[in-house]
GROMACS .gro file of C-alpha atoms in nm:
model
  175
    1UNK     CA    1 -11.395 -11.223  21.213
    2UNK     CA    2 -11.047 -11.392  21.298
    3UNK     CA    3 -11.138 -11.701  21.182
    4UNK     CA    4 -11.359 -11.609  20.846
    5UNK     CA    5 -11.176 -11.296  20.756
    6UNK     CA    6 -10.824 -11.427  20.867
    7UNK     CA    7 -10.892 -11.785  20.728
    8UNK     CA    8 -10.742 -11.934  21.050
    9UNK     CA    9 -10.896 -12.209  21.284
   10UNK     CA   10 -11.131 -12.184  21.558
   11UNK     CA   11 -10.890 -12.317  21.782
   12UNK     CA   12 -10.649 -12.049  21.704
   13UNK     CA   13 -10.945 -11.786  21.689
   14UNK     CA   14 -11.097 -11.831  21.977
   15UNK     CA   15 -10.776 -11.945  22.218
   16UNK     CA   16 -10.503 -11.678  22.091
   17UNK     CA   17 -10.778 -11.396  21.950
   18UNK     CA   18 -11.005 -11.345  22.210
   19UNK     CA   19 -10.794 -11.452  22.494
   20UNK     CA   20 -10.479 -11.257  22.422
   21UNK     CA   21 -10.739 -10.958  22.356
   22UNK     CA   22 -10.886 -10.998  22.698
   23UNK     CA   23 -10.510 -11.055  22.850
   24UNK     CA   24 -10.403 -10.704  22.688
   25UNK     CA   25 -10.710 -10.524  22.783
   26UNK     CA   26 -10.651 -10.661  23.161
   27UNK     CA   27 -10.294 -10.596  23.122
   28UNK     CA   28 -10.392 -10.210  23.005
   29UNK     CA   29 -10.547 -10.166  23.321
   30UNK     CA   30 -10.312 -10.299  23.544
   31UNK     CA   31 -10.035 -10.091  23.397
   32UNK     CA   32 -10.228  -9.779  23.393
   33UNK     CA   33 -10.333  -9.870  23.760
   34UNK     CA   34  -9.956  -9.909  23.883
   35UNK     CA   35  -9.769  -9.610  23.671
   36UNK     CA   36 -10.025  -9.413  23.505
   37UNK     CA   37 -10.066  -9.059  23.487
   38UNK     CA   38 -10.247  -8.794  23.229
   39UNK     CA   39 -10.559  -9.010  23.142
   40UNK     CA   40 -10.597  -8.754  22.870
   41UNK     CA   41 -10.292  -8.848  22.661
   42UNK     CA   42 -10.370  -9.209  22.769
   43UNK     CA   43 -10.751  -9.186  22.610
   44UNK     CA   44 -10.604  -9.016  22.296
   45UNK     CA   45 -10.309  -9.264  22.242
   46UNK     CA   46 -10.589  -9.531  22.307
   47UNK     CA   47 -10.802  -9.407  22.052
   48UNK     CA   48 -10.506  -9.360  21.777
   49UNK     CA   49 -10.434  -9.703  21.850
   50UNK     CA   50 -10.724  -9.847  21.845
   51UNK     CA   51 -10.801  -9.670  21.444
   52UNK     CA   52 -10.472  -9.824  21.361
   53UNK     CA   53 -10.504 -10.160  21.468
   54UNK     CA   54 -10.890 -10.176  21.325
   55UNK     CA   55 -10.713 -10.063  20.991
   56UNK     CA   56 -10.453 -10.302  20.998
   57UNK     CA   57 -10.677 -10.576  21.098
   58UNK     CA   58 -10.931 -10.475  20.755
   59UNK     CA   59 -10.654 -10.454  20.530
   60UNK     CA   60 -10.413 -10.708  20.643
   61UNK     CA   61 -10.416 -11.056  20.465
   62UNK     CA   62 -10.114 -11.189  20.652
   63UNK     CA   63 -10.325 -11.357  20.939
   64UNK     CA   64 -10.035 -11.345  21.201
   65UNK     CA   65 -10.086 -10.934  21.106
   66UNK     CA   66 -10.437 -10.974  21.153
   67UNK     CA   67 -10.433 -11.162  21.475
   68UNK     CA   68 -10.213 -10.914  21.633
   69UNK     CA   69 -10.417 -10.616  21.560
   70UNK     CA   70 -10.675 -10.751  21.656
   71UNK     CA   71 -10.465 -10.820  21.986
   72UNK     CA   72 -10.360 -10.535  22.050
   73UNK     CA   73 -10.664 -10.361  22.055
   74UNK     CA   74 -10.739 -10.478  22.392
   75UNK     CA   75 -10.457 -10.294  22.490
   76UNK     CA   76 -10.579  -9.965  22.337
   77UNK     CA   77 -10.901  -9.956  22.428
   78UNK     CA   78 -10.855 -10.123  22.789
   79UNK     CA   79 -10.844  -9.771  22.926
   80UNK     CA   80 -11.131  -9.560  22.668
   81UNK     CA   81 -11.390  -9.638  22.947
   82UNK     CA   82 -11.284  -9.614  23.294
   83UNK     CA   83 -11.042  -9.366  23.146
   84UNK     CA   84 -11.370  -9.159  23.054
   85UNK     CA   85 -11.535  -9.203  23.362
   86UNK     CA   86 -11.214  -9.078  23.512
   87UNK     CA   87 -11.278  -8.748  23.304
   88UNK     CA   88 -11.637  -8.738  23.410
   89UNK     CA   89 -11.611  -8.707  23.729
   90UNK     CA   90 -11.294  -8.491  23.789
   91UNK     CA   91 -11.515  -8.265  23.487
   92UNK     CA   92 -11.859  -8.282  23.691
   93UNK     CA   93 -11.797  -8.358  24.060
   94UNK     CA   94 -12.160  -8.254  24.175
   95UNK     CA   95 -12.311  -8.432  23.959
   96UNK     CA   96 -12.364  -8.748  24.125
   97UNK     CA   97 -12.434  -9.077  23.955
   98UNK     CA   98 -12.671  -8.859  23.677
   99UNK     CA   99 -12.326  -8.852  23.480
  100UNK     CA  100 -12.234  -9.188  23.506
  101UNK     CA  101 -12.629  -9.299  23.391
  102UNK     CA  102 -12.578  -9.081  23.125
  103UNK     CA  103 -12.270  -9.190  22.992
  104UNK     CA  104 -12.378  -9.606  23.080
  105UNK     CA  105 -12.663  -9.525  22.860
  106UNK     CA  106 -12.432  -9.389  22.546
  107UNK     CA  107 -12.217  -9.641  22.598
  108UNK     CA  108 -12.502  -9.968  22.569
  109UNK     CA  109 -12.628  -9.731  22.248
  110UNK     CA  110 -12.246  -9.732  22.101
  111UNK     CA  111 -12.240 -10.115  22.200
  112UNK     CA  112 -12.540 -10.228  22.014
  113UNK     CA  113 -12.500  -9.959  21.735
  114UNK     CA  114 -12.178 -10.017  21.656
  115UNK     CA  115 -12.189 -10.366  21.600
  116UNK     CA  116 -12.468 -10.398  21.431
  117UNK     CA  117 -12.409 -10.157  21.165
  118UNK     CA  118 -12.049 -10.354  21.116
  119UNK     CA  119 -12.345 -10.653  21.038
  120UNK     CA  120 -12.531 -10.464  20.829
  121UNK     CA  121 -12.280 -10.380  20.618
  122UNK     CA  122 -12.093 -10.690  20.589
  123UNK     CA  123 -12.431 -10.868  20.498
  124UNK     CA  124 -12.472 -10.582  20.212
  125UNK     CA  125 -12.104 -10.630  20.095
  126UNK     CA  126 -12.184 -11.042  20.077
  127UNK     CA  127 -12.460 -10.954  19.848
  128UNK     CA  128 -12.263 -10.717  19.595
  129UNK     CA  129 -12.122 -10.861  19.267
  130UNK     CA  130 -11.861 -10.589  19.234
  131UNK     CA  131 -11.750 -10.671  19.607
  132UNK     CA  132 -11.742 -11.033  19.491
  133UNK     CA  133 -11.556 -10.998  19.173
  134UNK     CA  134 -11.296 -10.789  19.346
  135UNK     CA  135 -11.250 -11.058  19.585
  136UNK     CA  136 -11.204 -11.327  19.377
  137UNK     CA  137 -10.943 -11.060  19.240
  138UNK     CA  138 -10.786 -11.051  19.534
  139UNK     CA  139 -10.800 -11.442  19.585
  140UNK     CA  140 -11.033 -11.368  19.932
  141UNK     CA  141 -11.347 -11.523  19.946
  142UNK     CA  142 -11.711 -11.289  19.889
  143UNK     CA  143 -11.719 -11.340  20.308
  144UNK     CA  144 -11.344 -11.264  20.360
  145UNK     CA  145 -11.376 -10.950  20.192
  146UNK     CA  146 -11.701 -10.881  20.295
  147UNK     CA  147 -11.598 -10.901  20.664
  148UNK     CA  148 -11.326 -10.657  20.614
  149UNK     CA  149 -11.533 -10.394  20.478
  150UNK     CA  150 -11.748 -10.465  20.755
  151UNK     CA  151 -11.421 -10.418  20.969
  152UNK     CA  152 -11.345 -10.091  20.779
  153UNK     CA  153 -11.664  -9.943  20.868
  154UNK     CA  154 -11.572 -10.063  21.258
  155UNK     CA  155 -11.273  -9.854  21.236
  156UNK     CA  156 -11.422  -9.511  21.166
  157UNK     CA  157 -11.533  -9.492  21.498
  158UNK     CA  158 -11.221  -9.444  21.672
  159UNK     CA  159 -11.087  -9.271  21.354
  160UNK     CA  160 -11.450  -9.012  21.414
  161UNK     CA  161 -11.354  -8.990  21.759
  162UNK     CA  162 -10.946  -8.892  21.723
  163UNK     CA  163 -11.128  -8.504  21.569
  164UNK     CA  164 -11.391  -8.485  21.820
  165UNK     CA  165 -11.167  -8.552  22.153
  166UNK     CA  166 -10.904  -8.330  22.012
  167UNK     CA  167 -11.175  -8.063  22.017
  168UNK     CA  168 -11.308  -8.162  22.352
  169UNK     CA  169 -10.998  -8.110  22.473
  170UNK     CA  170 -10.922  -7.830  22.340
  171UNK     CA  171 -11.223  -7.686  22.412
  172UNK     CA  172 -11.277  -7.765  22.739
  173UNK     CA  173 -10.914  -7.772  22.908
  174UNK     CA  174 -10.912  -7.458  23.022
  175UNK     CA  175 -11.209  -7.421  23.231
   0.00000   0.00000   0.00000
């Protein structure tokens, strides 16, 4: 994505994309390790974050924009999973590792789901001729806007989960 969707080298791609999202999501767990308290607001910042810079990655066509966002969302999400498994098991405490199989097996489905129907969709978008008029439109290739599409699709998950872990918490914080 960075480098087709972004137009920017490999190089650059791979060296400040990936690493600096590793770096953040790393750094996201150190902090959290050292000062952090109320996973809760932690998990729901996360996710906010996370919608925001997935949205800002899709729409951005300044690549130093894109780059960032794309950055920073190791940051945000560096705390969605051990953060849940926090929850888990202050939520079941006799359940024993059932809980944590449970939630390993969502999270592979989520993992392979996820990204493949970001594929899907950006293969579908390559093959439109609306999708590819509007790009040359908006002087982006039929791949550069077809990868953010993809991207937009990526970003309703943590924009579908913001609702549903409001209502889990709501729901469930009393008990």
């Amino acid at each position: 994505y960075i480098e087709k969707a972004l137009n920017i080298d490999k190089v650059w791609g791979d060296i400040f994309g990936v690493a600096v999202f590793g770096a953040t999501l790393g750094l996201g767990r150190t902090l959290y390790s050292k000062y952090g308290k109320n996973i809760t607001k932690v998990l729901l910042l996360g996710i906010i974050g996370a919608a925001a810079c997935y949205v800002i990655a899709a729409i951005s066509n300044v690549a130093l924009v894109g780059l960032l966002a794309c950055a920073v969302t190791g940051f945000c999400v560096s705390m969605l999973w051990p953060g849940s498994l926090i929850i888990a098991s202050d939520r079941f405490p006799h359940s024993g590792v059932f809980i944590f199989a449970m939630m390993a097996s969502g999270g592979d489905l989520g993992a392979s789901v996820g990204p493949q129907l970001v594929g899907i969709v950006t293969d579908m978008s390559m093959r439109s001729s609306v999708l590819c008029q509007l790009a040359d439109k908006l002087n982006l290739t039929a791949e550069q806007l077809s990868m953010k599409v993809g991207m937009s699709v990526g970003a309703m998950f943590p924009l579908m989960a913001i609702p549903l872990f409001v209502y889990i918490y709501k729901r469930y914080s009393n008990k």
